[in-house]
Tab-separated table of C-alpha atoms in Angstrom:
chain	number	residue	atom	x	y	z
A	1205	ALA	CA	17.381	1.531	0.793
A	1206	GLN	CA	14.331	0.063	2.383
A	1207	LYS	CA	13.333	-3.344	1.132
A	1208	VAL	CA	10.171	-5.594	2.156
A	1209	THR	CA	10.404	-9.287	0.981
A	1210	GLN	CA	7.525	-11.784	0.900
A	1211	ALA	CA	8.833	-14.826	-0.456
A	1212	GLN	CA	5.909	-16.995	-0.329
A	1213	THR	CA	4.188	-15.522	-3.706
A	1214	GLU	CA	0.852	-17.856	-3.051
A	1215	ILE	CA	-0.462	-20.034	-0.287
A	1216	SER	CA	-3.342	-22.455	-0.464
A	1217	VAL	CA	-4.745	-24.231	2.589
A	1218	VAL	CA	-7.848	-26.148	3.563
A	1219	GLU	CA	-10.577	-24.091	5.821
A	1220	LYS	CA	-9.691	-24.352	9.395
A	1221	GLU	CA	-5.892	-24.874	9.319
A	1222	ASP	CA	-3.150	-22.471	10.234
A	1223	VAL	CA	-1.084	-20.050	8.202
A	1224	THR	CA	1.650	-18.012	8.406
A	1225	LEU	CA	2.635	-15.029	6.114
A	1226	ASP	CA	6.242	-14.372	6.272
A	1227	CYS	CA	8.065	-10.662	5.960
A	1228	VAL	CA	11.362	-10.008	5.941
A	1229	TYR	CA	12.639	-6.370	5.914
A	1230	GLU	CA	15.825	-4.162	5.316
A	1231	THR	CA	16.467	-0.882	6.776
A	1232	ARG	CA	18.882	1.509	8.134
A	1233	ASP	CA	16.528	3.344	10.153
A	1234	THR	CA	16.577	2.991	13.849
A	1235	THR	CA	12.646	4.248	14.101
A	1236	TYR	CA	10.609	2.592	11.759
A	1237	TYR	CA	6.872	1.376	11.610
A	1238	LEU	CA	5.820	-2.075	10.110
A	1239	PHE	CA	2.595	-2.705	8.764
A	1240	TRP	CA	0.013	-5.323	7.202
A	1241	TYR	CA	-2.537	-4.732	4.744
A	1242	LYS	CA	-4.843	-6.954	3.303
A	1243	GLN	CA	-6.430	-6.876	-0.088
A	1244	PRO	CA	-9.699	-8.622	-0.806
A	1245	PRO	CA	-11.050	-9.460	-4.090
A	1246	SER	CA	-12.843	-5.887	-4.166
A	1247	GLY	CA	-9.362	-4.371	-4.432
A	1248	GLU	CA	-9.085	-1.997	-1.739
A	1249	LEU	CA	-6.526	-2.518	0.595
A	1250	VAL	CA	-7.233	-2.539	4.477
A	1251	PHE	CA	-5.162	-1.876	7.481
A	1252	LEU	CA	-4.742	-4.465	9.809
A	1253	ILE	CA	-1.551	-3.594	11.878
A	1254	ARG	CA	1.039	-1.116	12.677
A	1255	ARG	CA	4.035	-2.112	14.754
A	1256	ASN	CA	6.501	0.484	16.055
A	1257	SER	CA	10.224	-0.895	15.958
A	1258	PHE	CA	10.663	-0.365	19.653
A	1259	ASP	CA	7.678	-2.429	20.599
A	1260	GLU	CA	8.584	-6.229	20.226
A	1261	GLN	CA	5.886	-7.788	21.914
A	1262	ASN	CA	4.078	-10.174	19.621
A	1263	GLU	CA	0.225	-9.166	18.901
A	1264	ILE	CA	-3.184	-11.002	18.958
A	1265	SER	CA	-6.404	-9.982	17.565
A	1266	GLY	CA	-8.880	-12.571	17.398
A	1267	ARG	CA	-7.776	-15.382	14.662
A	1268	TYR	CA	-4.811	-12.948	14.034
A	1269	SER	CA	-1.595	-12.871	15.341
A	1270	TRP	CA	1.771	-11.316	14.623
A	1271	ASN	CA	5.179	-12.060	15.675
A	1272	PHE	CA	8.008	-8.937	15.447
A	1273	GLN	CA	11.444	-10.234	15.492
A	1274	LYS	CA	13.950	-7.078	14.989
A	1275	SER	CA	16.652	-9.798	15.870
A	1276	THR	CA	16.011	-11.226	12.435
A	1277	SER	CA	14.413	-8.495	10.739
A	1278	SER	CA	11.071	-10.359	10.272
A	1279	PHE	CA	7.141	-9.308	11.092
A	1280	ASN	CA	5.442	-12.600	10.397
A	1281	PHE	CA	1.312	-12.911	10.445
A	1282	THR	CA	-0.240	-16.065	11.589
A	1283	ILE	CA	-4.005	-16.867	10.813
A	1284	THR	CA	-5.242	-19.328	13.308
A	1285	ALA	CA	-8.052	-21.862	12.256
A	1286	SER	CA	-8.315	-20.306	8.528
A	1287	GLN	CA	-11.820	-19.244	6.960
A	1288	VAL	CA	-12.789	-18.678	3.686
A	1289	VAL	CA	-13.067	-14.946	4.181
A	1290	ASP	CA	-9.606	-14.975	4.804
A	1291	SER	CA	-8.631	-15.218	0.999
A	1292	ALA	CA	-6.853	-12.149	-0.131
A	1293	VAL	CA	-3.648	-10.678	-1.244
A	1294	TYR	CA	-1.800	-9.762	1.857
A	1295	PHE	CA	0.834	-6.840	1.746
A	1296	CYS	CA	3.896	-6.412	4.515
A	1297	ALA	CA	4.759	-2.596	4.551
A	1298	LEU	CA	8.064	-0.716	6.136
A	1299	SER	CA	7.765	3.093	6.947
A	1300	GLU	CA	10.369	5.482	5.175
A	1301	GLU	CA	10.495	8.883	6.204
A	1302	ARG	CA	10.824	11.422	2.943
A	1303	ARG	CA	10.296	15.078	3.181
A	1304	GLY	CA	8.391	14.842	6.425
A	1305	ALA	CA	5.842	11.885	5.000
A	1306	GLN	CA	5.839	8.445	5.896
A	1307	LYS	CA	6.577	6.789	2.622
A	1308	LEU	CA	5.556	2.758	2.724
A	1309	VAL	CA	7.753	0.838	1.056
A	1310	PHE	CA	5.425	-2.448	0.137
A	1311	GLY	CA	6.655	-6.138	-0.359
A	1312	GLN	CA	5.390	-8.153	-3.408
A	1313	GLY	CA	2.344	-9.524	-1.381
A	1314	THR	CA	1.101	-13.120	-0.640
A	1315	ARG	CA	-1.910	-14.276	-2.484
A	1316	LEU	CA	-3.538	-16.910	0.100
A	1317	THR	CA	-6.608	-18.880	-0.976
A	1318	ILE	CA	-8.617	-20.743	1.853
A	1319	ASN	CA	-10.463	-23.800	0.299
A	1320	PRO	CA	-13.451	-25.019	1.913
B	341	ASP	CA	-17.117	6.938	7.325
B	342	VAL	CA	-13.774	8.634	6.190
B	343	LYS	CA	-12.935	8.125	2.251
B	344	VAL	CA	-10.531	7.826	-0.146
B	345	THR	CA	-12.433	8.183	-3.715
B	346	GLN	CA	-11.160	7.083	-6.926
B	347	SER	CA	-13.293	8.495	-9.614
B	348	SER	CA	-13.074	5.218	-12.347
B	349	ARG	CA	-12.720	1.495	-11.493
B	350	TYR	CA	-12.213	0.810	-14.954
B	351	LEU	CA	-11.033	2.659	-17.913
B	352	VAL	CA	-9.780	1.868	-21.275
B	353	LYS	CA	-7.618	4.155	-23.052
B	354	ARG	CA	-5.661	4.488	-26.499
B	355	THR	CA	-2.034	4.865	-26.658
B	356	GLY	CA	-0.984	8.299	-26.737
B	357	GLU	CA	-4.062	9.236	-25.173
B	358	LYS	CA	-3.332	12.040	-22.118
B	359	VAL	CA	-5.153	9.941	-19.169
B	360	PHE	CA	-6.236	12.145	-15.923
B	361	LEU	CA	-6.627	9.854	-12.550
B	362	GLU	CA	-8.476	11.419	-10.009
B	363	CYS	CA	-8.662	11.109	-6.304
B	364	VAL	CA	-10.194	12.745	-3.519
B	365	GLN	CA	-10.255	12.284	0.290
B	366	ASP	CA	-12.378	13.588	2.898
B	367	MET	CA	-10.274	13.268	6.179
B	368	ASP	CA	-8.327	16.142	5.613
B	369	HIS	CA	-5.076	14.497	5.549
B	370	GLU	CA	-1.790	16.146	4.199
B	371	ASN	CA	-0.030	13.622	2.571
B	372	MET	CA	-1.382	11.409	-0.608
B	373	PHE	CA	0.027	9.103	-2.579
B	374	TRP	CA	-0.238	7.083	-6.193
B	375	TYR	CA	0.857	3.832	-6.522
B	376	ARG	CA	0.777	1.095	-9.381
B	377	GLN	CA	-0.033	-2.476	-8.469
B	378	ASP	CA	1.632	-4.931	-10.770
B	379	PRO	CA	1.565	-8.981	-10.015
B	380	GLY	CA	4.862	-9.937	-8.732
B	381	LEU	CA	6.127	-6.600	-7.839
B	382	GLY	CA	3.467	-5.489	-5.444
B	383	LEU	CA	3.244	-1.596	-5.078
B	384	ARG	CA	5.542	1.027	-6.130
B	385	LEU	CA	5.152	4.380	-5.545
B	386	ILE	CA	4.784	6.463	-8.533
B	387	TYR	CA	4.527	10.297	-6.519
B	388	PHE	CA	3.380	11.570	-3.439
B	389	SER	CA	2.413	14.988	-2.452
B	390	TYR	CA	2.864	16.420	1.526
B	391	ASP	CA	0.892	19.568	0.865
B	392	VAL	CA	-0.727	21.261	-1.531
B	393	LYS	CA	1.326	22.445	-4.725
B	394	MET	CA	3.980	20.130	-3.257
B	395	LYS	CA	5.096	17.076	-5.089
B	396	GLU	CA	8.022	14.642	-4.872
B	397	LYS	CA	8.706	11.733	-7.093
B	398	GLY	CA	8.523	8.363	-6.062
B	399	ASP	CA	10.186	4.953	-7.244
B	400	ILE	CA	8.987	4.895	-10.659
B	401	PRO	CA	7.914	8.814	-11.771
B	402	GLU	CA	8.768	8.224	-15.439
B	403	GLY	CA	5.925	8.806	-17.686
B	404	TYR	CA	3.649	10.242	-15.153
B	405	SER	CA	3.032	13.735	-13.585
B	406	VAL	CA	0.704	14.903	-10.760
B	407	SER	CA	-1.212	17.687	-9.357
B	408	ARG	CA	-2.389	19.170	-5.882
B	409	GLU	CA	-4.326	22.228	-6.268
B	410	LYS	CA	-6.536	21.387	-3.408
B	411	LYS	CA	-5.434	19.851	-0.080
B	412	GLU	CA	-8.347	16.729	-0.519
B	413	ARG	CA	-7.489	16.266	-4.364
B	414	PHE	CA	-4.615	14.605	-6.266
B	415	SER	CA	-4.511	13.769	-9.795
B	416	LEU	CA	-2.287	11.664	-11.662
B	417	ILE	CA	-1.732	12.250	-15.300
B	418	LEU	CA	-0.293	9.899	-17.768
B	419	GLU	CA	0.968	12.552	-20.352
B	420	SER	CA	1.326	10.173	-23.433
B	421	ALA	CA	-0.292	6.474	-22.423
B	422	SER	CA	1.783	3.552	-23.296
B	423	THR	CA	0.767	0.027	-23.107
B	424	ASN	CA	3.233	-0.745	-20.431
B	425	GLN	CA	1.551	1.451	-18.265
B	426	THR	CA	-1.693	-0.779	-18.116
B	427	SER	CA	-1.949	-1.589	-14.213
B	428	MET	CA	-3.763	-0.942	-11.310
B	429	TYR	CA	-3.503	2.442	-9.782
B	430	LEU	CA	-4.128	2.633	-6.127
B	431	CYS	CA	-4.401	6.218	-4.169
B	432	ALA	CA	-3.772	6.813	-0.523
B	433	SER	CA	-3.848	9.175	1.678
B	434	SER	CA	-2.427	9.702	5.652
B	435	LEU	CA	-1.928	12.276	8.151
B	436	ILE	CA	1.528	14.138	8.110
B	437	ARG	CA	3.057	11.731	10.311
B	438	GLY	CA	1.598	8.839	8.902
B	439	SER	CA	2.654	6.370	11.183
B	440	TYR	CA	-0.677	5.534	11.633
B	441	GLY	CA	-0.553	4.065	8.030
B	442	TYR	CA	-2.452	4.910	4.639
B	443	THR	CA	-6.120	4.837	3.745
B	444	PHE	CA	-6.397	3.564	0.441
B	445	GLY	CA	-8.949	4.115	-2.282
B	446	SER	CA	-10.105	1.106	-4.056
B	447	GLY	CA	-7.957	1.481	-7.262
B	448	THR	CA	-8.503	2.637	-10.804
B	449	ARG	CA	-7.757	-0.449	-13.272
B	450	LEU	CA	-6.183	0.856	-16.218
B	451	THR	CA	-5.791	-0.669	-20.165
B	452	VAL	CA	-4.193	1.217	-22.545
B	453	VAL	CA	-4.924	-0.633	-25.799
């Protein structure tokens, strides 16, 4: 069965520090997608990134970067020069196809607090 | 701006009541999903629907049912609410090939007393 593990339940850092959120996944599928979502205090999950299993290139978007390593089944997320607005719960997710629908399996989430 | 709208942000119900949680999307998405979110457990799939009148059980369907009579609307029903169903409920939708991920609603925080 698909599984996503986010071992870090909570992380607290001071503003401007770099922080990495870990994500490890298990799947038997050869083709799959990995996602990161952000959940701010307002509650709505916001899509951050999608990564295809065949594309192991790292991605950078502003202060955000993602490191996908198929060999270790990991898809880690780094925030550089963190800001208070980055405080949120972050979820890693893995797609699983069922009945033609891509079902997402989520990790437990990591609560990130950026202190001024 | 495309949206998934959940009818209630906060809801308080009594044990044994029948509860309806409504979700509407305006993106013409084929797939719709109901998750519940609990601390330390992440998001767990209750039910999903890949077409009108079609539904599939997720990982934790017990105590819940769903209805999808129109493409844009997906309802979650608690036939007889219990205190262990106190949770945050999140609705999401996606295209038929959801490799682009989901669009989520803002969630409904349900308290059963």
